[in-house]
mmCIF file of C-alpha atoms and ligand atoms in Angstrom:
data_model
loop_
_atom_site.group_PDB
_atom_site.id
_atom_site.type_symbol
_atom_site.label_atom_id
_atom_site.label_comp_id
_atom_site.label_asym_id
_atom_site.label_seq_id
_atom_site.Cartn_x
_atom_site.Cartn_y
_atom_site.Cartn_z
ATOM 1 C CA MET Q 1 97.886 73.780 19.373
ATOM 2 C CA LYS Q 2 97.564 74.014 23.144
ATOM 3 C CA SER Q 3 95.549 77.105 24.010
ATOM 4 C CA GLN Q 4 97.028 79.520 26.500
ATOM 5 C CA HIS Q 5 95.299 79.507 29.862
ATOM 6 C CA LYS Q 6 94.099 82.770 31.328
ATOM 7 C CA ALA Q 7 94.232 84.000 34.912
ATOM 8 C CA LEU Q 8 92.703 87.040 36.523
ATOM 9 C CA ALA Q 9 94.902 88.569 39.244
ATOM 10 C CA LEU Q 10 93.405 90.607 42.061
ATOM 11 C CA ILE Q 11 95.652 93.649 42.103
ATOM 12 C CA SER Q 12 95.626 95.817 45.201
ATOM 13 C CA GLY Q 13 98.722 97.758 44.231
ATOM 14 C CA GLY Q 14 100.855 96.165 46.936
ATOM 15 C CA LEU Q 15 103.873 93.932 46.589
ATOM 16 C CA ASP Q 16 102.129 90.600 47.184
ATOM 17 C CA SER Q 17 99.677 90.873 44.329
ATOM 18 C CA LEU Q 18 102.482 92.086 42.060
ATOM 19 C CA LEU Q 19 104.587 89.034 42.880
ATOM 20 C CA ALA Q 20 101.708 86.570 42.653
ATOM 21 C CA ALA Q 21 100.836 87.796 39.178
ATOM 22 C CA LYS Q 22 104.474 87.698 38.076
ATOM 23 C CA VAL Q 23 104.946 84.120 39.315
ATOM 24 C CA ILE Q 24 101.996 82.968 37.215
ATOM 25 C CA GLN Q 25 102.898 85.117 34.234
ATOM 26 C CA ARG Q 26 106.330 83.503 34.237
ATOM 27 C CA GLN Q 27 104.648 80.136 33.746
ATOM 28 C CA GLY Q 28 103.295 81.246 30.381
ATOM 29 C CA ILE Q 29 99.777 82.010 31.612
ATOM 30 C CA HIS Q 30 97.975 85.030 30.148
ATOM 31 C CA VAL Q 31 97.349 87.304 33.140
ATOM 32 C CA GLU Q 32 95.055 90.302 33.399
ATOM 33 C CA GLY Q 33 94.478 92.289 36.571
ATOM 34 C CA ILE Q 34 91.374 93.476 38.354
ATOM 35 C CA ASN Q 35 91.305 96.222 40.956
ATOM 36 C CA PHE Q 36 88.200 96.881 43.018
ATOM 37 C CA PHE Q 37 87.627 100.492 44.024
ATOM 38 C CA THR Q 38 85.772 100.608 47.350
ATOM 39 C CA GLY Q 39 86.471 104.239 48.240
ATOM 40 C CA PHE Q 40 88.400 103.097 51.322
ATOM 41 C CA CYS Q 41 91.542 102.198 49.415
ATOM 42 C CA VAL Q 42 94.717 103.737 50.777
ATOM 43 C CA GLU Q 43 96.356 103.898 47.353
ATOM 44 C CA GLY Q 44 98.392 106.992 48.151
ATOM 45 C CA HIS Q 45 95.263 109.150 48.598
ATOM 46 C CA THR Q 46 96.662 111.069 51.532
ATOM 47 C CA HIS Q 47 100.044 111.396 49.830
ATOM 48 C CA ALA Q 48 98.292 112.751 46.790
ATOM 49 C CA ILE Q 49 96.463 115.341 48.863
ATOM 50 C CA ARG Q 50 99.037 116.443 51.401
ATOM 51 C CA LYS Q 51 101.597 118.961 50.296
ATOM 52 C CA LYS Q 52 104.104 117.795 52.899
ATOM 53 C CA ASP Q 53 104.031 114.298 51.354
ATOM 54 C CA GLY Q 54 105.136 115.791 48.067
ATOM 55 C CA ALA Q 55 108.228 113.594 47.854
ATOM 56 C CA LYS Q 56 106.154 110.401 47.955
ATOM 57 C CA PRO Q 57 105.008 109.093 44.587
ATOM 58 C CA LYS Q 58 101.538 110.312 43.625
ATOM 59 C CA ARG Q 59 100.607 107.303 41.624
ATOM 60 C CA ASN Q 60 97.860 104.776 41.408
ATOM 61 C CA ASN Q 61 99.741 101.723 42.632
ATOM 62 C CA ALA Q 62 97.407 99.246 40.935
ATOM 63 C CA LEU Q 63 98.143 100.900 37.579
ATOM 64 C CA TRP Q 64 101.825 100.975 38.445
ATOM 65 C CA VAL Q 65 101.732 97.214 39.114
ATOM 66 C CA ALA Q 66 99.962 96.643 35.793
ATOM 67 C CA GLU Q 67 102.601 98.691 34.049
ATOM 68 C CA GLN Q 68 105.410 96.734 35.738
ATOM 69 C CA LEU Q 69 103.843 93.472 34.623
ATOM 70 C CA GLY Q 70 102.754 94.687 31.213
ATOM 71 C CA ILE Q 71 99.198 93.486 31.783
ATOM 72 C CA ARG Q 72 95.765 94.915 31.192
ATOM 73 C CA LEU Q 73 94.098 96.211 34.366
ATOM 74 C CA HIS Q 74 90.347 96.335 34.885
ATOM 75 C CA ILE Q 75 89.375 98.882 37.518
ATOM 76 C CA VAL Q 76 85.924 98.145 38.845
ATOM 77 C CA ASP Q 77 83.944 100.608 40.949
ATOM 78 C CA ILE Q 78 82.184 98.692 43.724
ATOM 79 C CA VAL Q 79 81.525 101.665 46.010
ATOM 80 C CA ASP Q 80 77.765 101.112 46.303
ATOM 81 C CA GLU Q 81 77.690 97.324 46.367
ATOM 82 C CA TYR Q 82 80.477 97.263 48.934
ATOM 83 C CA LYS Q 83 78.427 99.192 51.503
ATOM 84 C CA ASP Q 84 76.580 96.069 52.552
ATOM 85 C CA VAL Q 85 79.926 94.394 53.291
ATOM 86 C CA VAL Q 86 80.882 97.299 55.548
ATOM 87 C CA PHE Q 87 77.485 97.546 57.256
ATOM 88 C CA ASN Q 88 76.701 93.872 57.788
ATOM 89 C CA PRO Q 89 79.770 91.667 57.738
ATOM 90 C CA GLN Q 90 78.683 88.092 58.368
ATOM 91 C CA TYR Q 91 82.059 87.278 59.907
ATOM 92 C CA GLY Q 92 82.353 90.524 61.822
ATOM 93 C CA TYR Q 93 85.095 93.120 61.884
ATOM 94 C CA GLY Q 94 88.804 92.829 62.505
ATOM 95 C CA ALA Q 95 90.562 95.039 65.036
ATOM 96 C CA ASN Q 96 88.859 98.114 63.562
ATOM 97 C CA LEU Q 97 85.987 98.510 61.096
ATOM 98 C CA ASN Q 98 87.700 96.214 58.595
ATOM 99 C CA PRO Q 99 85.407 93.396 57.494
ATOM 100 C CA CYS Q 100 88.341 91.533 55.924
ATOM 101 C CA LEU Q 101 86.852 88.076 55.621
ATOM 102 C CA ASP Q 102 83.592 89.294 54.103
ATOM 103 C CA CYS Q 103 85.559 91.693 51.920
ATOM 104 C CA LYS Q 104 87.680 88.881 50.494
ATOM 105 C CA ILE Q 105 84.590 86.743 49.923
ATOM 106 C CA PHE Q 106 82.837 89.628 48.181
ATOM 107 C CA MET Q 107 85.782 90.445 45.909
ATOM 108 C CA LEU Q 108 86.334 86.821 44.988
ATOM 109 C CA LYS Q 109 82.648 86.419 44.217
ATOM 110 C CA LYS Q 110 82.963 89.371 41.843
ATOM 111 C CA ALA Q 111 86.181 87.985 40.368
ATOM 112 C CA HIS Q 112 84.553 84.583 39.918
ATOM 113 C CA ALA Q 113 81.647 86.126 38.019
ATOM 114 C CA TRP Q 114 84.148 88.094 35.943
ATOM 115 C CA ILE Q 115 86.178 85.069 34.841
ATOM 116 C CA ASP Q 116 83.011 83.190 33.946
ATOM 117 C CA ALA Q 117 81.827 86.113 31.858
ATOM 118 C CA HIS Q 118 85.190 86.604 30.131
ATOM 119 C CA GLY Q 119 86.308 83.031 29.544
ATOM 120 C CA PHE Q 120 89.204 83.051 32.019
ATOM 121 C CA ASP Q 121 90.290 79.872 33.771
ATOM 122 C CA PHE Q 122 91.210 80.870 37.308
ATOM 123 C CA VAL Q 123 91.856 83.683 39.768
ATOM 124 C CA ILE Q 124 95.062 84.492 41.610
ATOM 125 C CA THR Q 125 95.648 86.549 44.726
ATOM 126 C CA GLY Q 126 98.739 87.597 46.630
ATOM 127 C CA GLU Q 127 97.461 86.089 49.879
ATOM 128 C CA VAL Q 128 99.964 84.462 52.195
ATOM 129 C CA VAL Q 129 98.980 81.977 54.899
ATOM 130 C CA GLY Q 130 99.249 83.537 58.352
ATOM 131 C CA GLN Q 131 99.951 87.035 57.114
ATOM 132 C CA ARG Q 132 96.776 88.661 58.351
ATOM 133 C CA PRO Q 133 95.115 87.756 61.625
ATOM 134 C CA LYS Q 134 91.678 86.959 60.270
ATOM 135 C CA SER Q 135 91.358 86.746 56.518
ATOM 136 C CA GLN Q 136 94.635 84.978 55.731
ATOM 137 C CA ARG Q 137 94.642 82.149 58.247
ATOM 138 C CA LYS Q 138 94.862 78.555 57.166
ATOM 139 C CA ASP Q 139 91.437 77.885 58.666
ATOM 140 C CA THR Q 140 89.735 80.940 57.133
ATOM 141 C CA MET Q 141 91.190 80.674 53.639
ATOM 142 C CA PRO Q 142 88.895 77.723 52.762
ATOM 143 C CA ILE Q 143 85.894 79.752 54.012
ATOM 144 C CA VAL Q 144 86.740 82.430 51.467
ATOM 145 C CA GLN Q 145 86.926 79.819 48.702
ATOM 146 C CA GLN Q 146 83.673 78.205 49.720
ATOM 147 C CA ASP Q 147 81.539 81.263 50.453
ATOM 148 C CA SER Q 148 82.667 83.104 47.344
ATOM 149 C CA GLY Q 149 81.860 80.051 45.239
ATOM 150 C CA ILE Q 150 85.235 80.127 43.541
ATOM 151 C CA GLY Q 151 86.386 76.867 45.103
ATOM 152 C CA ASP Q 152 89.606 75.488 43.682
ATOM 153 C CA ARG Q 153 89.728 77.961 40.819
ATOM 154 C CA LEU Q 154 91.483 80.231 43.284
ATOM 155 C CA LEU Q 155 95.261 79.932 43.305
ATOM 156 C CA ARG Q 156 97.489 81.733 45.805
ATOM 157 C CA PRO Q 157 100.891 81.438 44.138
ATOM 158 C CA LEU Q 158 102.903 82.793 47.087
ATOM 159 C CA SER Q 159 101.525 80.220 49.528
ATOM 160 C CA ALA Q 160 100.331 77.461 47.197
ATOM 161 C CA ARG Q 161 102.720 74.827 48.479
ATOM 162 C CA ASN Q 162 101.259 75.186 51.963
ATOM 163 C CA LEU Q 163 97.765 74.642 50.632
ATOM 164 C CA PRO Q 164 95.931 71.779 48.897
ATOM 165 C CA PRO Q 165 96.537 71.645 45.119
ATOM 166 C CA THR Q 166 94.044 73.735 43.167
ATOM 167 C CA LEU Q 167 92.487 73.071 39.773
ATOM 168 C CA PRO Q 168 95.219 74.873 37.767
ATOM 169 C CA GLU Q 169 97.858 72.798 39.570
ATOM 170 C CA ARG Q 170 96.047 69.475 39.240
ATOM 171 C CA GLU Q 171 95.320 70.068 35.578
ATOM 172 C CA GLY Q 172 98.960 70.943 34.960
ATOM 173 C CA TRP Q 173 98.169 74.453 33.719
ATOM 174 C CA VAL Q 174 100.746 75.641 36.230
ATOM 175 C CA ASP Q 175 103.692 73.829 37.769
ATOM 176 C CA ARG Q 176 103.108 73.554 41.515
ATOM 177 C CA GLU Q 177 106.829 73.035 42.076
ATOM 178 C CA ALA Q 178 107.520 76.502 40.697
ATOM 179 C CA LEU Q 179 105.057 78.101 43.148
ATOM 180 C CA HIS Q 180 105.965 79.248 46.646
ATOM 181 C CA GLY Q 181 105.349 78.174 50.221
ATOM 182 C CA PHE Q 182 105.513 81.494 52.037
ATOM 183 C CA SER Q 183 103.779 81.790 55.371
ATOM 184 C CA GLY Q 184 103.634 84.121 58.326
ATOM 185 C CA ARG Q 185 104.003 87.822 58.776
ATOM 186 C CA SER Q 186 107.626 88.226 57.733
ATOM 187 C CA ARG Q 187 108.005 90.240 54.539
ATOM 188 C CA LYS Q 188 111.513 88.983 53.858
ATOM 189 C CA PRO Q 189 110.633 86.218 51.358
ATOM 190 C CA GLN Q 190 108.529 88.663 49.356
ATOM 191 C CA MET Q 191 111.292 91.246 49.368
ATOM 192 C CA GLN Q 192 113.781 88.646 48.241
ATOM 193 C CA LEU Q 193 111.499 87.527 45.422
ATOM 194 C CA ALA Q 194 110.939 91.161 44.419
ATOM 195 C CA ALA Q 195 114.709 91.585 44.194
ATOM 196 C CA GLU Q 196 114.980 88.426 42.051
ATOM 197 C CA PHE Q 197 112.361 89.813 39.668
ATOM 198 C CA GLY Q 198 114.088 93.190 39.675
ATOM 199 C CA PHE Q 199 111.136 95.064 41.180
ATOM 200 C CA GLU Q 200 112.084 98.211 43.027
ATOM 201 C CA ASP Q 201 110.087 101.108 44.323
ATOM 202 C CA TYR Q 202 106.981 99.023 45.085
ATOM 203 C CA ALA Q 203 104.368 100.273 47.550
ATOM 204 C CA GLN Q 204 105.312 99.576 51.147
ATOM 205 C CA PRO Q 205 102.558 97.800 53.022
ATOM 206 C CA ALA Q 206 101.047 100.186 55.561
ATOM 207 C CA GLY Q 207 99.119 97.782 57.771
ATOM 208 C CA GLY Q 208 96.364 96.984 55.323
ATOM 209 C CA CYS Q 209 95.019 97.721 51.910
ATOM 210 C CA CYS Q 210 92.377 100.126 53.098
ATOM 211 C CA PHE Q 211 91.502 102.802 55.636
ATOM 212 C CA LEU Q 212 89.073 100.485 57.416
ATOM 213 C CA THR Q 213 92.081 98.947 59.186
ATOM 214 C CA ASP Q 214 93.067 102.357 60.574
ATOM 215 C CA PRO Q 215 91.884 102.936 64.170
ATOM 216 C CA ASN Q 216 91.542 106.725 63.787
ATOM 217 C CA TYR Q 217 89.637 106.374 60.557
ATOM 218 C CA SER Q 218 87.308 103.817 62.133
ATOM 219 C CA VAL Q 219 86.539 106.204 65.011
ATOM 220 C CA LYS Q 220 85.590 108.883 62.490
ATOM 221 C CA LEU Q 221 83.412 106.506 60.503
ATOM 222 C CA LYS Q 222 81.589 105.331 63.646
ATOM 223 C CA ASP Q 223 81.062 108.972 64.613
ATOM 224 C CA LEU Q 224 79.603 109.703 61.166
ATOM 225 C CA TRP Q 225 77.101 106.886 61.563
ATOM 226 C CA ALA Q 226 76.242 107.918 65.120
ATOM 227 C CA SER Q 227 75.616 111.504 63.991
ATOM 228 C CA ARG Q 228 73.260 110.262 61.281
ATOM 229 C CA GLY Q 229 71.509 107.775 63.503
ATOM 230 C CA GLU Q 230 72.144 105.077 60.923
ATOM 231 C CA ARG Q 231 74.921 103.329 59.075
ATOM 232 C CA ARG Q 232 75.049 105.293 55.861
ATOM 233 C CA TYR Q 233 77.750 106.955 53.765
ATOM 234 C CA GLU Q 234 78.399 108.343 50.330
ATOM 235 C CA LEU Q 235 81.751 108.376 48.553
ATOM 236 C CA ASP Q 236 82.361 112.032 49.481
ATOM 237 C CA ASP Q 237 81.848 111.223 53.174
ATOM 238 C CA ILE Q 238 84.468 108.517 53.241
ATOM 239 C CA MET Q 239 86.927 110.580 51.205
ATOM 240 C CA LEU Q 240 86.558 113.493 53.641
ATOM 241 C CA LEU Q 241 87.262 111.205 56.598
ATOM 242 C CA LYS Q 242 90.772 110.795 55.164
ATOM 243 C CA VAL Q 243 91.508 114.507 55.338
ATOM 244 C CA GLY Q 244 92.022 117.065 58.114
ATOM 245 C CA ARG Q 245 91.393 117.167 61.849
ATOM 246 C CA HIS Q 246 87.804 116.299 62.683
ATOM 247 C CA PHE Q 247 86.217 117.929 65.732
ATOM 248 C CA ARG Q 248 82.732 117.167 66.977
ATOM 249 C CA PRO Q 249 81.880 119.793 69.592
ATOM 250 C CA ALA Q 250 78.183 118.802 69.582
ATOM 251 C CA PRO Q 251 76.170 115.920 68.131
ATOM 252 C CA HIS Q 252 74.630 118.086 65.399
ATOM 253 C CA PHE Q 253 77.801 119.387 63.749
ATOM 254 C CA LYS Q 254 81.418 118.671 63.003
ATOM 255 C CA VAL Q 255 84.355 120.875 62.005
ATOM 256 C CA ILE Q 256 86.923 119.544 59.521
ATOM 257 C CA VAL Q 257 90.096 121.622 59.787
ATOM 258 C CA ALA Q 258 92.801 121.323 57.130
ATOM 259 C CA ARG Q 259 96.173 120.370 58.591
ATOM 260 C CA GLU Q 260 98.186 121.918 55.816
ATOM 261 C CA GLU Q 261 98.039 123.640 52.451
ATOM 262 C CA GLY Q 262 97.346 120.597 50.306
ATOM 263 C CA GLU Q 263 94.478 119.570 52.552
ATOM 264 C CA ALA Q 264 93.125 123.139 52.539
ATOM 265 C CA ARG Q 265 93.001 123.109 48.753
ATOM 266 C CA PHE Q 266 91.356 119.689 48.728
ATOM 267 C CA LEU Q 267 88.727 120.719 51.301
ATOM 268 C CA SER Q 268 88.001 123.977 49.496
ATOM 269 C CA GLY Q 269 86.748 121.819 46.628
ATOM 270 C CA TYR Q 270 83.760 121.063 48.887
ATOM 271 C CA ARG Q 271 82.822 124.686 49.583
ATOM 272 C CA LYS Q 272 79.696 124.400 47.405
ATOM 273 C CA GLN Q 273 78.478 121.503 49.559
ATOM 274 C CA TYR Q 274 79.385 122.654 53.078
ATOM 275 C CA PRO Q 275 79.385 125.942 54.989
ATOM 276 C CA ASN Q 276 82.996 126.870 55.518
ATOM 277 C CA LEU Q 277 85.374 129.166 57.326
ATOM 278 C CA SER Q 278 88.647 130.653 56.163
ATOM 279 C CA MET Q 279 91.139 132.804 58.041
ATOM 280 C CA LYS Q 280 91.458 136.421 56.960
ATOM 281 C CA SER Q 281 93.551 138.216 59.573
ATOM 282 C CA HIS Q 282 96.330 135.629 59.814
ATOM 283 C CA GLY Q 283 97.666 132.653 57.943
ATOM 284 C CA GLY Q 284 95.633 129.648 58.885
ATOM 285 C CA PRO Q 285 93.572 126.673 57.918
ATOM 286 C CA PHE Q 286 90.466 126.328 55.821
ATOM 287 C CA ALA Q 287 87.627 124.380 57.446
ATOM 288 C CA LEU Q 288 84.316 122.819 56.525
ATOM 289 C CA LEU Q 289 81.328 122.666 58.842
ATOM 290 C CA ASP Q 290 79.305 119.495 58.522
ATOM 291 C CA GLY Q 291 75.797 119.676 59.965
ATOM 292 C CA THR Q 292 73.161 122.331 60.535
ATOM 293 C CA VAL Q 293 74.966 125.142 62.261
ATOM 294 C CA GLY Q 294 73.618 128.089 64.239
ATOM 295 C CA GLU Q 295 75.372 131.311 65.138
ATOM 296 C CA ASP Q 296 76.961 129.902 68.306
ATOM 297 C CA ASP Q 297 78.245 126.863 66.411
ATOM 298 C CA ILE Q 298 79.893 129.026 63.749
ATOM 299 C CA GLU Q 299 81.600 131.105 66.419
ATOM 300 C CA LEU Q 300 82.796 128.030 68.254
ATOM 301 C CA ALA Q 301 84.153 126.533 65.030
ATOM 302 C CA ALA Q 302 85.915 129.826 64.274
ATOM 303 C CA ARG Q 303 87.588 129.725 67.694
ATOM 304 C CA ILE Q 304 88.857 126.188 67.010
ATOM 305 C CA ILE Q 305 90.252 127.285 63.652
ATOM 306 C CA GLY Q 306 91.845 130.318 65.316
ATOM 307 C CA ARG Q 307 93.713 127.927 67.593
ATOM 308 C CA TYR Q 308 95.331 126.302 64.541
ATOM 309 C CA SER Q 309 96.107 129.611 62.826
ATOM 310 C CA GLN Q 310 99.103 131.904 63.053
ATOM 311 C CA GLY Q 311 96.884 134.144 65.163
ATOM 312 C CA ARG Q 312 96.616 131.574 67.955
ATOM 313 C CA ASP Q 313 98.247 134.009 70.431
ATOM 314 C CA ALA Q 314 96.332 137.076 69.251
ATOM 315 C CA ASP Q 315 93.392 138.480 71.212
ATOM 316 C CA THR Q 316 91.128 138.136 68.217
ATOM 317 C CA VAL Q 317 91.285 136.731 64.717
ATOM 318 C CA GLU Q 318 89.100 137.496 61.742
ATOM 319 C CA LEU Q 319 87.550 134.796 59.574
ATOM 320 C CA GLU Q 320 85.170 134.629 56.674
ATOM 321 C CA PHE Q 321 82.136 132.421 56.915
ATOM 322 C CA ALA Q 322 80.670 131.297 53.588
ATOM 323 C CA THR Q 323 77.591 129.268 52.785
ATOM 324 C CA PRO Q 324 77.372 126.806 49.898
ATOM 325 C CA GLN Q 325 75.135 129.375 48.188
ATOM 326 C CA GLY Q 326 78.038 131.819 48.181
ATOM 327 C CA GLU Q 327 76.845 134.248 50.879
ATOM 328 C CA THR Q 328 79.765 135.481 52.945
ATOM 329 C CA ARG Q 329 80.313 137.478 56.095
ATOM 330 C CA ARG Q 330 83.161 138.241 58.433
ATOM 331 C CA LEU Q 331 83.439 137.422 62.122
ATOM 332 C CA CYS Q 332 85.961 138.195 64.831
ATOM 333 C CA VAL Q 333 86.597 135.689 67.608
ATOM 334 C CA SER Q 334 89.177 134.992 70.253
ATOM 335 C CA PRO Q 335 91.029 131.759 69.455
ATOM 336 C CA PHE Q 336 90.746 128.871 71.863
ATOM 337 C CA ALA Q 337 93.825 128.186 73.963
ATOM 338 C CA SER Q 338 94.859 124.624 73.178
ATOM 339 C CA ASP Q 339 93.860 123.439 76.670
ATOM 340 C CA ASP Q 340 90.387 124.871 76.214
ATOM 341 C CA ILE Q 341 89.483 122.489 73.424
ATOM 342 C CA PRO Q 342 88.077 119.411 75.168
ATOM 343 C CA ALA Q 343 90.058 116.331 74.154
ATOM 344 C CA ASP Q 344 86.926 114.407 73.274
ATOM 345 C CA TRP Q 345 85.984 116.896 70.553
ATOM 346 C CA LEU Q 346 88.857 115.653 68.432
ATOM 347 C CA LEU Q 347 87.928 112.425 66.694
HETATM 348 S S1 SF4 M 401 92.124 95.559 54.562
HETATM 349 FE FE1 SF4 M 401 90.292 96.447 53.626
HETATM 350 S S2 SF4 M 401 90.423 95.912 51.433
HETATM 351 FE FE2 SF4 M 401 91.873 94.592 52.543
HETATM 352 S S3 SF4 M 401 90.694 92.733 52.972
HETATM 353 FE FE3 SF4 M 401 90.489 94.055 54.765
HETATM 354 S S4 SF4 M 401 88.614 95.210 54.437
HETATM 355 FE FE4 SF4 M 401 89.230 94.333 52.448
#
């Protein structure tokens, strides 16, 4: 009896990886998914945190894709290993701090090792030729195959007919004619295919699969490194960069001000790690202070928070300052007028 071939699909949670896996699944291949957790994933994190985004689905899109396909999903934490990709990308960054080419190489190297260890035959991705400026160009796609070591055991079902035949096609494990020849940035072919498969309610692509493609996020990450004098981060750091307004009034400290209730609740989860300020006299945001703060810094932070509180027009507002050790005290300050906050404090 002919044994069933097995493919591992890189699942980001977006439409392309969903479709790529479905195309191969439809050819009778056993498909399982793998999702790499870098900490930078967009994956609805901000929707999950922000109260105002309450109508948007709070779901893990990679799991949702697995559920749609009826496949097993392996979620692999690569937070620590991935740091080297972010710090030292051999092929440099894209428009922001996104090391897309190195990232793809790294993930495919991991996927390659995984299929070898688990007796799978090949790897599939939802990549489309010409869709992304750097990592999905016809001339860079072979670099990914070569540097990751996966070679022609990588099949891109949505673009396969624009690319040289891979091992699964040559061996007849999959029918090349039933694969696709999508190219370019248009999403129409994917949306049409999604409709054919009956997929609805899939995640809308938001410019990239991770926050490293976001210009504002990249500014905040660069600032974090500059403040530390080295390129270093922990998972909590990169999660916090996704939340709140970040002000850096001086090199030695930063103020993270919640923009709304959901963010305030999320940030208050860090009150045992960071000194913090909360409004007492008026409705207003919760804020964390990151750095070693003196009396003047606390007052200045309180004035910023006052500006974003319901007491912004009052002469003074009252706040509570708390340390991670639980010591608290009250302070009264006059809120900054919005023009008084230098624009370059806001990251
Ligand atoms: S957008 Fe982020 S996750 Fe996607 S390839 Fe680029 S660096 Fe990697």
